[in-house]
mmCIF file of C-alpha atoms in Angstrom:
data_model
loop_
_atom_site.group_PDB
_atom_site.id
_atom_site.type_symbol
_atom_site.label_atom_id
_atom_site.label_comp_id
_atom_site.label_asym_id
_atom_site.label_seq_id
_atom_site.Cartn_x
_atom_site.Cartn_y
_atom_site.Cartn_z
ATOM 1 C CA UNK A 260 -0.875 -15.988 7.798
ATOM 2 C CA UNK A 261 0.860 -17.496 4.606
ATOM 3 C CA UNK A 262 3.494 -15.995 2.677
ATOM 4 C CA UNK A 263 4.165 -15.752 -0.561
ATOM 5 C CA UNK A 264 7.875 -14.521 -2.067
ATOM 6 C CA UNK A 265 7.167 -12.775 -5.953
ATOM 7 C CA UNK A 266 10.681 -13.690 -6.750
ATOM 8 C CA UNK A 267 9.602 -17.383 -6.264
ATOM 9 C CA UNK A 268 6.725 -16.859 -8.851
ATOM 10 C CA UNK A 269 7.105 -16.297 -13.159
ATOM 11 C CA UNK A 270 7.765 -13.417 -13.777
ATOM 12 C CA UNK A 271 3.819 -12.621 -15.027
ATOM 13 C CA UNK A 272 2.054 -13.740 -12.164
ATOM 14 C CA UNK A 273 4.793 -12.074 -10.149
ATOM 15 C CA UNK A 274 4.384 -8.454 -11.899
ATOM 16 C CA UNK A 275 0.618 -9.131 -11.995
ATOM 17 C CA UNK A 276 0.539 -9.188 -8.532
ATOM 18 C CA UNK A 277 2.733 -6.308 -7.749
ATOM 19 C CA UNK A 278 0.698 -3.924 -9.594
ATOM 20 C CA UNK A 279 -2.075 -4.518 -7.517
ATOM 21 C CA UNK A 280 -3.882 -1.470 -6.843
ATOM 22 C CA UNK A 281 -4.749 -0.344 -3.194
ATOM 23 C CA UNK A 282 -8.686 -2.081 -2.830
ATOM 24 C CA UNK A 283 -8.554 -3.916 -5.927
ATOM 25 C CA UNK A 284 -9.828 -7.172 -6.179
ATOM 26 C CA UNK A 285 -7.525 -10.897 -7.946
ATOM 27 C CA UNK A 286 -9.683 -13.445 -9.244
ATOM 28 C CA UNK A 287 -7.925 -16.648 -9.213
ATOM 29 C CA UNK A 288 -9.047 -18.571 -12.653
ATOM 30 C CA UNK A 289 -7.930 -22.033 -13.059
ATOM 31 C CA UNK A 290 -9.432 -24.020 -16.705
ATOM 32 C CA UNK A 291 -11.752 -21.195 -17.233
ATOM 33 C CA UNK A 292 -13.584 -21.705 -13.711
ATOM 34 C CA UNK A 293 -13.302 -18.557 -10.505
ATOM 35 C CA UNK A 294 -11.445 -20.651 -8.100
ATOM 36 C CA UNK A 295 -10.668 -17.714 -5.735
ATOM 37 C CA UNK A 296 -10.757 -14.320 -4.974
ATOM 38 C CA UNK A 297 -8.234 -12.008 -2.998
ATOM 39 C CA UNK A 298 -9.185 -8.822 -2.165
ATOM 40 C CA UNK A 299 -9.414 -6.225 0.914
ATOM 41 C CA UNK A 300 -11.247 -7.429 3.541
ATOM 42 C CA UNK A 301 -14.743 -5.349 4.531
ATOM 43 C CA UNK A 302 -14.668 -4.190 7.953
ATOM 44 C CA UNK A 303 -17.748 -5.644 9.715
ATOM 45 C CA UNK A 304 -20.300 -3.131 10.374
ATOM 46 C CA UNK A 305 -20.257 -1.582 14.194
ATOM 47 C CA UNK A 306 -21.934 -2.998 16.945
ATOM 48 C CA UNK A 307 -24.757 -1.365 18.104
ATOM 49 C CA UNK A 308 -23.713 0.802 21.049
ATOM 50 C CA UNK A 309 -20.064 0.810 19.910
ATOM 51 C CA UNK A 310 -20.115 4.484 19.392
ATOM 52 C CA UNK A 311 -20.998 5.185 22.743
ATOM 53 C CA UNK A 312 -18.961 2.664 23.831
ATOM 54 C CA UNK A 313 -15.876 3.773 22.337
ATOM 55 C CA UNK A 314 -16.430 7.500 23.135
ATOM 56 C CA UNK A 315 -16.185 6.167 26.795
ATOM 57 C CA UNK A 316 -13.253 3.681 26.204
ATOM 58 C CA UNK A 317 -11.024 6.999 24.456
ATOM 59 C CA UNK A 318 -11.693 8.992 27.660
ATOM 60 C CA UNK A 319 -9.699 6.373 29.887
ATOM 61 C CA UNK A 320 -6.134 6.319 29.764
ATOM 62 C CA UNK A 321 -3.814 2.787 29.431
ATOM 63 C CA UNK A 322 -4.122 1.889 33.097
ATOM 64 C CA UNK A 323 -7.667 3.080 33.894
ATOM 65 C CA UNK A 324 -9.143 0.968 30.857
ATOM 66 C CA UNK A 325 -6.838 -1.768 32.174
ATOM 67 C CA UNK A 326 -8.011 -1.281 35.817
ATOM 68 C CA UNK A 327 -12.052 -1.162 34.896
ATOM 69 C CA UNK A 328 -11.604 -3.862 32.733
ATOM 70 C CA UNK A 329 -10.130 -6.092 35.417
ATOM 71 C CA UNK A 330 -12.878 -4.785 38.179
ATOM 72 C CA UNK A 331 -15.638 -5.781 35.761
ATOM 73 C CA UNK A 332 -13.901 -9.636 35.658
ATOM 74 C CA UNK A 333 -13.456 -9.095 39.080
ATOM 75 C CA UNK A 334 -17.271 -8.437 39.202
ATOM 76 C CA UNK A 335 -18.023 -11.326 37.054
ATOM 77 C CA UNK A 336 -15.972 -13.721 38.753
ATOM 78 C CA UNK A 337 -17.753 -13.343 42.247
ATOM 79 C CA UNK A 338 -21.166 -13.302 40.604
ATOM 80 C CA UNK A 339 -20.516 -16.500 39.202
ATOM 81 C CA UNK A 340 -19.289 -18.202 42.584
#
């Protein structure tokens, strides 16, 4: 992840970028042309049987997710020699 310090910045792009609004979208414009765009990222869409899936996974505390988790690689593991 990069960084970027506003105080390093002039003071215009700095306040621009400050009074960014919770979801709102920055178009980075360099002679006239879009270069960029920063923005929230969309969450990617569930996959199917995720619901069910995490209905399961909330039922199971720390070490019992832990546990199955490590059975099923367990599982896998001797399966695959």
């Amino acid at each position: 992840m990069k960084q970027l310090d506003l105080d390093d910045l002039p003071p215009r792009a700095a306040q621009l970028l400050a009074g960014l609004e919770a979801g709102e979208v920055l178009v980075l414009v360099q002679n006239g042309l879009a270069v960029g765009r920063l923005g929230p990222v969309p969450s990617p869409p569930p996959a199917p049987g995720a619901e069910e899936a995490a209905e399961g996974a909330s039922t199971l505390t720390g070490e019992a997710r832990a546990a199955e988790i490590f059975e099923q690689f367990r599982s896998l593991m001797e399966d695959e020699f």
